[in-house]
């Protein structure tokens, strides 16, 4: 593969080159990995600093409808929008969110938009790295807004929040008791809560739910990166395309303030450090899953199970003999 | 230190030698560590196979009173009892559970008992290793029953369950709604639930609470290592020393069945493997906290924060240059 040519075409904003580059960073092949790293290094610092928006919400809350409506509104204003998905469950289920682009028919045909389904990887760590690298490639290709979608499952929300400039939680209108279904830790990560489906019969419930969440947000500890009024709860109707411009205005206002106060750059720096350290740990531990260490570990585990070696002695043996550590 | 002499005295059941040996395995010094490993290897396979009983319960539930009463009942039957404590919070608070032996005045003076407070270590992993090694030493010293106490906080319960032959959860009498305060994951680890304080005004509440827990246990998925009727909920009064003999009978009945069915040995083998693998991972990651890797990592993290290197490129650099990995 001609990395120089690919670089030039990505920087020119060619969507097909971008798609090919993302396929390259998703590949598990060793030679592809080397090319991917070279490409990422080559495009680094070029392109635009996009606004990275993490978006989470449980199935049924209307994520696809929201992304389609919100994305089309942004492209209508001349902005280029990339949509990436993080779905840790896709490896198990075989399916993947955004795998079926027909769920976002209008946006997927939009020349200002780029939609990429979740890679089907088995490891959350691998998904994280590939998504981060896809974000870098989208920025190099000049996209203005990158929406990173995830389902509200397990640790994927934390992961997406750690690679986003702002984190949005999409919620359904609900009775008062159901508010507590949102874990406190997830609430604390959110910059904006969006109560969707504020339309038709559900409109009144959505408004009340939004007020309830606003009350819950006021009880959270104030964070330095929040201007007055944030984190904030808003209603929106993806179906009727109502409230979308307001959401974008709030996002821009929040981002402008954070840029001016230095929080924007500080967050990106902290995130970069976080991912560097996470990747080091992950790759160090990955050695244990590769031969010949894997085989040696299996053999020693057998001796430990049989009581021939204590766990500590076996660990010592593995580390000193097979991992060059004393 | 004369490891051979220490070994001989431990195998003879000398409590002072046991205490000294546990201090040795708790030490962070490199030369002590080598001696500790030699000692553990030397005593391995000698001594008795004790019954290791994990015991958890939140503060105020009467753990110390229960251990004192239960321990004295066992020593009264001619059994030798060791009590170890795992307290991940002791490093922070400066205190430690069991630190004040006056809380178990009778048991601490009992020649058939050995009580050891929690080591004040900062890392849960370190606490786990030292506690496992202390268990091995107590077995070598011929103790019949080893009670491993922990507070119901964070991951310490999982850790204690992973080093016990059976796991007991001590509970307080409570109103129906409070049952849900016990996390499902903790319930699923328990072999026996003990509702303490079944005495005086609280007796009726304790009986009702016990029935509620028994009902909750029946809803859990059946485990292969459970005979008919287990996991089981019982009432006990540590204060009035009522129900203690019954608890011991149930423990023995459960253990006899598991031994006969092969579950006892299978659990110990699986635990040994678990701790071997955990120790390998922990010690591998510990390299990142030691010089010169630590300094190199800090320097690279700085470059990552400044945007000079991508997280992936920095991780590659650290792993290939400083951790001899490609």
XYZ file of C-alpha atoms in Angstrom:
652
model
C 0.000 0.000 0.000
C 1.261 3.464 -0.887
C 1.095 5.281 2.439
C 2.209 8.599 0.962
C -0.558 8.518 -1.618
C -3.120 7.503 0.999
C -1.975 10.370 3.207
C -2.352 12.908 0.398
C -5.842 11.685 -0.449
C -6.953 11.678 3.192
C -5.715 15.226 3.682
C -7.669 16.151 0.549
C -10.774 14.827 2.324
C -11.445 11.809 0.086
C -13.960 9.624 1.839
C -12.889 6.449 0.054
C -9.274 6.970 1.170
C -10.496 7.578 4.710
C -12.513 4.357 4.677
C -9.488 2.449 3.410
C -7.248 3.967 6.084
C -9.705 2.997 8.835
C -9.771 -0.555 7.493
C -5.984 -0.486 7.740
C -5.939 0.577 11.404
C -8.588 -2.061 12.168
C -6.491 -4.850 10.676
C -4.849 -7.332 12.997
C -2.018 -8.150 10.549
C 1.459 -7.209 11.710
C 2.481 -5.613 8.385
C -0.779 -3.639 8.294
C -0.094 -2.448 11.828
C 3.275 -1.030 10.815
C 1.701 0.746 7.841
C -1.099 2.065 10.038
C 1.368 3.540 12.519
C 3.320 5.147 9.679
C 0.137 6.650 8.248
C -1.032 7.971 11.627
C 2.369 9.544 12.177
C 2.269 11.080 8.681
C -1.128 12.747 9.080
C -0.546 13.870 12.663
C -0.950 17.600 13.144
C -2.502 18.104 9.710
C -6.179 18.636 9.190
C -8.673 20.291 11.443
C -9.317 19.947 15.144
C -12.811 18.508 15.004
C -15.312 18.644 17.812
C -15.493 15.080 19.172
C -18.918 14.363 20.609
C -19.444 11.130 22.554
C -23.041 9.931 22.461
C -24.522 7.166 24.555
C -27.992 5.820 25.142
C -29.647 2.479 25.687
C -31.360 0.703 22.775
C -34.784 2.136 22.010
C -33.956 5.677 23.046
C -33.730 6.767 19.423
C -29.977 7.127 18.898
C -30.006 6.425 15.162
C -32.917 8.774 14.553
C -31.174 11.473 16.570
C -27.833 11.048 14.802
C -29.530 11.121 11.408
C -31.504 14.285 12.196
C -28.668 16.028 14.038
C -26.097 15.021 11.425
C -28.237 16.267 8.525
C -28.822 19.572 10.308
C -25.037 20.009 10.654
C -24.269 19.109 7.032
C -27.055 21.516 6.038
C -24.970 24.240 7.673
C -21.981 23.222 5.585
C -20.246 21.234 8.312
C -18.689 17.844 7.564
C -19.816 15.130 9.960
C -18.247 11.731 10.714
C -20.101 9.085 12.709
C -18.134 6.296 14.396
C -19.544 3.526 16.553
C -18.151 1.676 19.542
C -20.023 -1.507 20.229
C -18.262 -3.923 22.559
C -21.104 -6.390 22.124
C -20.780 -6.689 18.365
C -18.037 -9.293 18.608
C -20.324 -11.576 20.571
C -23.572 -10.938 18.759
C -22.019 -10.934 15.304
C -24.032 -7.830 14.485
C -22.912 -4.290 14.999
C -24.529 -0.967 15.613
C -24.555 1.185 12.528
C -23.811 -1.967 10.585
C -27.041 -1.417 8.756
C -26.681 2.004 7.206
C -30.300 1.960 6.152
C -31.043 3.025 9.723
C -29.557 6.378 8.693
C -30.588 6.455 5.093
C -30.492 10.200 4.564
C -27.224 10.787 6.366
C -25.456 7.871 4.706
C -26.210 9.361 1.264
C -25.144 12.844 2.373
C -21.847 13.882 0.692
C -20.925 15.862 3.802
C -21.205 12.838 6.068
C -19.089 9.747 6.684
C -20.540 6.800 8.607
C -18.408 3.945 9.867
C -19.808 0.908 11.709
C -18.149 -0.540 14.796
C -15.272 -2.908 14.094
C -16.059 -6.412 15.264
C -13.215 -6.924 17.699
C -13.224 -9.198 20.649
C -11.303 -6.940 23.030
C -12.581 -3.645 24.396
C -8.977 -2.421 24.468
C -8.588 -3.148 20.765
C -11.838 -1.366 19.985
C -10.617 1.667 21.922
C -7.352 1.925 20.039
C -8.967 1.509 16.644
C -11.648 4.078 17.435
C -9.076 6.609 18.624
C -7.097 6.088 15.459
C -10.231 6.410 13.319
C -10.914 9.733 15.070
C -7.414 10.951 14.195
C -7.944 9.945 10.565
C -11.319 11.743 10.419
C -9.688 14.887 11.784
C -6.937 14.604 9.178
C -9.636 14.299 6.503
C -11.028 17.640 7.631
C -14.252 16.647 9.354
C -15.713 19.321 11.617
C -17.761 17.167 13.945
C -17.110 13.550 14.920
C -19.976 11.756 16.636
C -18.823 8.677 18.543
C -21.823 6.525 19.296
C -22.001 3.764 21.892
C -24.658 1.661 23.525
C -25.111 2.125 27.247
C -23.441 -1.124 28.187
C -20.583 -1.831 30.553
C -17.407 0.158 30.191
C -17.941 1.382 26.664
C -19.368 4.686 27.909
C -16.277 5.441 29.974
C -14.155 4.616 26.965
C -16.104 6.917 24.660
C -16.099 9.739 27.239
C -12.299 9.371 27.417
C -11.986 10.080 23.689
C -14.583 12.860 23.408
C -14.451 16.604 23.919
C -17.967 16.464 25.255
C -20.198 13.599 26.277
C -23.923 13.485 25.609
C -26.350 11.043 27.157
C -29.555 10.416 25.220
C -32.501 9.444 27.414
C -36.120 8.428 27.009
C -39.052 10.108 28.736
C -39.778 8.093 31.868
C -41.673 7.989 35.121
C -39.956 9.469 38.152
C -38.773 6.187 39.620
C -36.956 5.176 36.483
C -34.534 8.090 36.736
C -32.459 5.993 39.037
C -31.815 3.545 36.223
C -29.048 5.874 35.031
C -25.950 5.035 36.992
C -24.461 7.884 38.966
C -21.059 7.327 37.355
C -22.546 7.799 33.886
C -24.402 10.944 34.966
C -21.134 12.344 36.279
C -19.458 11.895 32.890
C -22.192 13.681 30.938
C -21.953 17.288 29.794
C -25.419 17.358 28.248
C -28.403 15.097 28.922
C -30.891 14.947 26.062
C -34.397 13.679 26.744
C -35.530 12.528 23.314
C -39.066 11.878 22.021
C -40.376 15.219 23.239
C -43.199 14.886 20.730
C -46.817 13.682 20.518
C -48.174 11.903 23.565
C -44.773 11.776 25.240
C -44.040 15.503 25.102
C -45.332 16.344 28.596
C -43.551 13.334 30.093
C -40.327 14.345 28.337
C -40.502 17.862 29.761
C -41.106 16.508 33.272
C -38.321 13.923 32.893
C -35.961 16.667 31.738
C -36.787 18.736 34.823
C -36.176 15.704 37.026
C -32.766 15.130 35.449
C -31.924 18.813 35.731
C -32.639 18.500 39.446
C -30.458 15.404 39.703
C -27.610 17.175 37.882
C -27.696 20.048 40.377
C -26.938 17.538 43.146
C -23.704 16.444 41.479
C -20.368 17.843 42.515
C -19.365 20.910 40.500
C -16.559 20.207 38.015
C -13.954 22.850 37.069
C -14.598 22.258 33.365
C -18.247 23.318 33.618
C -19.387 26.889 33.025
C -22.489 28.227 34.765
C -25.517 26.018 34.010
C -23.587 22.886 33.008
C -24.003 19.931 32.934
C -27.368 20.633 31.367
C -30.556 18.690 30.562
C -32.495 19.514 27.389
C -35.480 18.064 25.558
C -35.296 17.185 21.900
C -37.429 15.478 19.282
C -35.317 13.669 16.736
C -38.524 12.583 14.977
C -39.840 16.132 14.527
C -36.328 17.570 14.264
C -37.156 19.977 17.081
C -34.561 21.332 19.478
C -31.592 20.214 17.357
C -30.293 23.713 16.632
C -30.499 24.486 20.323
C -28.443 21.388 21.143
C -25.777 22.496 18.680
C -25.760 26.034 20.107
C -25.288 24.642 23.620
C -22.459 22.395 22.430
C -20.724 25.325 20.753
C -21.199 27.602 23.748
C -19.779 25.005 26.086
C -16.849 24.307 23.774
C -16.020 27.977 23.222
C -15.924 28.545 26.980
C -13.723 25.502 27.552
C -11.329 26.563 24.795
C -11.050 30.050 26.253
C -10.453 28.716 29.760
C -7.893 26.126 28.671
C -10.054 23.146 29.643
C -10.406 21.937 26.067
C -6.691 21.446 25.464
C -6.117 20.201 29.005
C -8.734 17.482 28.522
C -7.222 16.343 25.230
C -3.775 16.211 26.825
C -5.060 14.197 29.786
C -6.884 11.846 27.425
C -3.783 11.299 25.319
C -1.827 10.431 28.467
C -4.624 8.107 29.645
C -4.619 6.199 26.351
C -0.838 5.987 26.227
C -0.782 4.417 29.700
C -3.738 2.156 28.939
C -2.117 0.924 25.746
C 1.173 0.197 27.503
C -0.623 -1.881 30.158
C -2.749 -3.671 27.616
C 0.153 -4.567 25.335
C 2.304 -5.647 28.250
C -0.418 -8.038 29.415
C -0.986 -9.196 25.842
C 2.436 -10.874 26.017
C 0.865 -13.454 28.297
C -1.494 -14.511 25.518
C 1.270 -15.068 22.970
C 3.571 -18.044 22.518
C 5.945 -19.090 23.922
C 4.847 -17.365 27.154
C 1.296 -18.657 26.823
C 2.418 -22.280 26.677
C 4.833 -21.849 29.569
C 2.099 -20.234 31.616
C -0.291 -23.093 30.868
C 2.308 -25.665 31.929
C 3.109 -23.810 35.152
C -0.595 -23.385 35.914
C -0.906 -27.158 35.682
C 1.870 -27.619 38.226
C 0.229 -25.046 40.489
C -3.116 -26.847 40.267
C -1.403 -30.117 41.158
C 0.229 -28.512 44.190
C 3.758 -29.037 42.851
C 4.470 -25.309 42.892
C 3.057 -22.456 44.947
C 1.421 -19.653 42.932
C 4.240 -17.296 43.955
C 7.024 -19.676 42.959
C 5.368 -20.353 39.619
C 4.910 -16.624 38.990
C 8.575 -16.058 39.825
C 9.580 -18.822 37.406
C 7.464 -17.469 34.562
C 8.598 -13.881 35.006
C 12.302 -14.619 35.357
C 12.587 -17.309 32.693
C 10.070 -16.262 30.080
C 9.566 -12.547 30.575
C 13.164 -11.591 31.347
C 12.272 -10.122 34.701
C 13.726 -10.765 38.083
C 17.644 -15.535 59.449
C 17.909 -19.309 59.768
C 15.154 -20.533 57.459
C 15.729 -24.196 58.340
C 15.298 -23.493 62.033
C 12.224 -21.361 61.391
C 10.736 -24.143 59.286
C 11.288 -26.728 62.041
C 9.694 -24.520 64.675
C 6.701 -23.682 62.473
C 6.074 -27.357 61.723
C 6.233 -27.948 65.508
C 3.398 -25.447 65.821
C 5.293 -22.677 67.642
C 3.165 -19.564 67.518
C 6.100 -17.186 67.927
C 7.854 -18.743 64.937
C 4.630 -18.469 62.932
C 4.302 -14.787 63.805
C 7.897 -14.180 62.757
C 7.378 -16.033 59.480
C 4.284 -13.955 58.664
C 6.263 -10.784 59.349
C 8.836 -12.109 56.890
C 6.283 -12.676 54.081
C 4.820 -9.217 54.770
C 8.174 -7.515 54.353
C 8.827 -5.485 51.244
C 12.600 -5.961 51.352
C 14.121 -7.887 48.466
C 16.305 -10.127 50.663
C 13.331 -10.871 52.930
C 11.291 -11.782 49.866
C 13.858 -14.376 48.801
C 13.894 -15.850 52.318
C 10.095 -15.871 52.425
C 9.881 -17.779 49.139
C 12.462 -20.298 50.393
C 10.505 -20.773 53.618
C 7.187 -21.212 51.817
C 8.775 -23.760 49.508
C 10.282 -25.596 52.497
C 7.016 -25.938 54.431
C 4.904 -26.751 51.381
C 3.044 -30.047 51.675
C 3.829 -30.399 55.359
C 1.311 -29.722 58.071
C -2.409 -30.141 57.994
C -4.982 -29.144 55.412
C -6.952 -26.627 57.452
C -10.502 -25.580 56.751
C -10.230 -22.037 55.379
C -13.321 -20.026 56.221
C -13.767 -16.607 54.649
C -15.900 -14.271 56.718
C -17.290 -10.935 55.649
C -19.693 -8.448 57.123
C -20.073 -4.680 57.277
C -18.948 -2.807 60.405
C -21.460 -3.056 63.240
C -22.689 -6.507 62.327
C -20.739 -8.042 65.205
C -17.829 -9.703 63.398
C -15.362 -9.482 66.280
C -17.895 -10.790 68.793
C -18.777 -13.656 66.451
C -15.156 -14.602 65.782
C -14.370 -14.499 69.503
C -17.352 -16.697 70.438
C -17.006 -19.065 67.472
C -13.229 -19.324 67.867
C -13.467 -20.096 71.587
C -16.078 -22.777 70.920
C -13.712 -24.420 68.422
C -10.672 -24.271 70.702
C -12.921 -25.704 73.443
C -13.309 -28.755 71.207
C -9.554 -29.097 70.955
C -9.264 -27.466 67.524
C -6.536 -24.928 66.782
C -7.842 -21.716 65.261
C -6.009 -19.000 63.328
C -7.631 -15.645 62.554
C -6.268 -13.503 59.719
C -7.641 -10.195 58.537
C -7.800 -8.565 55.141
C -8.487 -4.886 55.355
C -7.793 -2.943 52.174
C -8.737 0.281 53.938
C -6.139 -0.022 56.679
C -3.434 1.525 54.526
C -5.510 4.660 54.124
C -6.956 4.931 57.602
C -3.769 3.972 59.384
C -5.791 1.665 61.583
C -6.496 -1.971 60.896
C -9.167 -4.432 61.793
C -8.033 -6.823 64.484
C -5.272 -4.333 65.204
C -6.711 -3.978 68.645
C -6.674 -7.469 70.055
C -8.643 -6.334 73.075
C -11.672 -6.617 70.828
C -11.144 -10.391 71.109
C -9.744 -10.571 74.598
C -10.627 -14.164 75.399
C -9.563 -15.607 72.046
C -6.301 -13.673 71.965
C -5.282 -15.227 75.314
C -6.361 -18.713 74.205
C -3.314 -21.001 73.654
C -5.210 -22.785 70.868
C -5.724 -19.588 68.904
C -3.526 -17.345 66.798
C -4.703 -13.865 65.788
C -2.959 -11.767 63.186
C -4.023 -8.246 62.226
C -4.194 -7.075 58.634
C -0.895 -5.938 57.163
C -0.969 -2.255 56.281
C -0.179 -2.432 52.600
C -1.219 0.051 50.013
C -2.003 -2.419 47.255
C -4.857 -4.903 47.331
C -2.713 -7.255 45.245
C 0.034 -7.162 47.853
C -2.465 -7.814 50.639
C -3.785 -10.822 48.724
C -0.371 -12.400 48.270
C 0.641 -11.879 51.872
C -2.638 -13.264 53.170
C -2.371 -16.365 50.975
C 1.144 -16.926 52.229
C 0.054 -16.429 55.842
C -2.633 -19.077 55.251
C 0.018 -21.507 53.977
C 2.145 -20.832 57.045
C -0.812 -21.388 59.406
C -1.535 -24.705 57.706
C 2.113 -25.695 58.073
C 1.868 -24.820 61.774
C -0.951 -27.327 62.125
C -3.989 -25.101 62.567
C -7.312 -26.818 61.962
C -9.450 -23.827 61.106
C -8.328 -20.565 59.526
C -10.806 -17.708 59.684
C -10.074 -15.006 57.131
C -11.948 -11.884 58.087
C -12.702 -8.938 55.841
C -14.891 -5.875 55.908
C -17.610 -5.702 53.293
C -15.869 -3.126 51.165
C -14.968 -3.148 47.495
C -13.127 -6.113 46.108
C -11.808 -7.512 49.353
C -14.720 -9.951 49.610
C -14.005 -11.452 46.211
C -10.378 -11.766 47.202
C -11.178 -13.526 50.464
C -13.687 -15.847 48.765
C -10.927 -16.787 46.281
C -8.703 -17.994 49.124
C -11.360 -19.747 51.227
C -12.859 -23.232 51.180
C -16.151 -21.749 52.228
C -17.396 -18.194 52.426
C -19.644 -16.901 55.189
C -21.496 -13.609 55.134
C -22.434 -12.175 58.523
C -25.552 -9.996 58.444
C -27.573 -7.879 60.836
C -31.307 -8.223 61.415
C -33.031 -5.734 59.146
C -36.303 -4.576 57.686
C -37.388 -6.185 54.419
C -36.291 -3.352 52.162
C -32.755 -3.399 53.451
C -32.139 -6.914 52.146
C -31.315 -5.387 48.815
C -28.326 -3.672 50.396
C -26.395 -6.916 49.950
C -25.052 -6.944 46.429
C -26.120 -9.867 44.302
C -22.512 -10.700 43.467
C -21.669 -11.051 47.159
C -24.737 -13.236 47.794
C -23.639 -15.481 44.938
C -20.238 -16.047 46.565
C -21.659 -17.019 49.960
C -22.036 -20.611 51.137
C -23.635 -19.678 54.439
C -25.422 -16.478 55.442
C -25.467 -15.838 59.183
C -27.972 -13.392 60.598
C -26.328 -12.337 63.849
C -27.890 -10.693 66.924
C -30.718 -13.221 67.159
C -31.114 -12.262 70.789
C -33.228 -9.955 73.010
C -35.414 -7.463 71.200
C -33.904 -8.277 67.818
C -34.579 -12.022 67.920
C -37.888 -11.961 66.040
C -36.469 -9.559 63.433
C -33.438 -11.806 62.993
C -35.619 -14.856 62.382
C -37.683 -12.972 59.824
C -34.564 -11.537 58.157
C -33.119 -15.031 57.956
C -36.267 -16.322 56.251
C -36.099 -13.425 53.789
C -32.492 -14.237 52.920
C -33.317 -17.931 52.620
C -35.964 -16.946 50.082
C -33.478 -14.762 48.205
C -30.935 -17.603 48.129
C -33.464 -19.939 46.541
C -33.728 -17.528 43.610
C -30.024 -17.807 42.846
C -28.724 -20.114 40.181
C -27.818 -23.546 41.525
C -24.050 -24.172 41.718
C -22.504 -27.631 41.212
C -20.534 -27.308 44.456
C -23.689 -27.040 46.582
C -25.391 -30.062 48.166
C -29.129 -30.018 48.805
C -30.115 -27.025 50.951
C -27.042 -24.877 50.217
C -26.301 -21.997 50.188
C -28.044 -21.693 53.533
C -29.197 -18.896 55.848
C -28.961 -19.395 59.627
C -29.526 -17.256 62.698
C -26.898 -16.941 65.378
C -26.292 -14.955 68.550
C -22.622 -14.288 69.084
C -23.507 -12.408 72.256
C -25.408 -15.317 73.835
C -23.197 -17.881 72.070
C -26.320 -19.495 70.627
C -26.343 -21.369 67.321
C -22.534 -21.568 67.074
C -22.352 -25.375 67.294
C -24.989 -25.578 64.579
C -22.937 -23.287 62.331
C -19.895 -25.520 62.795
C -21.959 -28.653 62.068
C -23.252 -27.091 58.859
C -19.721 -26.092 57.830
C -18.455 -29.609 58.454
C -21.379 -31.232 56.651
C -20.861 -29.001 53.630
C -17.114 -29.622 53.624
C -17.445 -33.394 53.985
C -19.822 -33.497 51.030
C -17.543 -31.334 48.904
C -14.521 -33.458 49.767
C -16.387 -36.647 48.843
C -17.612 -35.173 45.561
C -14.203 -33.775 44.606
C -15.325 -30.140 44.769
C -13.014 -29.314 47.672
C -9.797 -30.185 45.857
C -11.085 -28.788 42.570
C -11.760 -25.418 44.220
C -8.305 -25.277 45.768
C -6.721 -26.139 42.418
C -8.743 -23.460 40.625
C -7.850 -20.924 43.316
C -4.155 -21.733 43.037
C -4.334 -21.188 39.287
C -6.267 -17.953 39.770
C -3.628 -16.566 42.144
C -0.763 -17.652 39.935
C -2.262 -15.805 36.976
C -3.157 -12.767 39.102
C 0.359 -12.563 40.482
C 1.915 -12.791 37.031
C -0.262 -9.932 35.777
C 0.344 -7.835 38.867
C 4.102 -8.263 38.798
C 4.275 -7.641 35.070
C 2.420 -4.335 35.508
C 4.571 -3.496 38.537
C 7.512 -3.073 36.145
C 5.891 0.139 34.957
C 6.214 1.597 38.460
C 9.938 0.884 38.740
C 12.879 2.804 37.363
C 14.094 3.152 34.689
C 10.783 2.300 33.019
C 8.840 4.674 35.249
C 10.976 7.657 34.256
C 10.855 6.761 30.573
C 7.092 6.430 30.786
C 6.787 9.826 32.447
C 8.906 11.463 29.753
C 6.920 9.835 26.948
C 3.640 10.801 28.628
C 4.836 14.399 28.543
C 5.478 14.184 24.799
C 2.046 12.594 24.316
C 0.384 15.398 26.269
C 2.197 17.972 24.145
C 1.006 16.269 20.956
C 4.543 15.408 19.824
C 3.766 11.681 19.816
C 0.535 9.749 19.389
C -0.391 7.466 22.307
C 0.211 4.430 20.101
C 3.640 5.574 18.904
C 4.684 6.384 22.475
C 3.474 2.985 23.706
C 5.413 1.303 20.896
C 8.531 3.247 21.869
C 8.252 2.386 25.552
C 7.569 -1.292 24.946
C 10.280 -1.833 22.355
C 12.999 0.257 23.956
C 12.415 -0.188 27.655
C 10.476 -3.414 27.984
C 12.268 -5.435 25.321
C 9.119 -6.080 23.370
C 8.336 -5.584 19.723
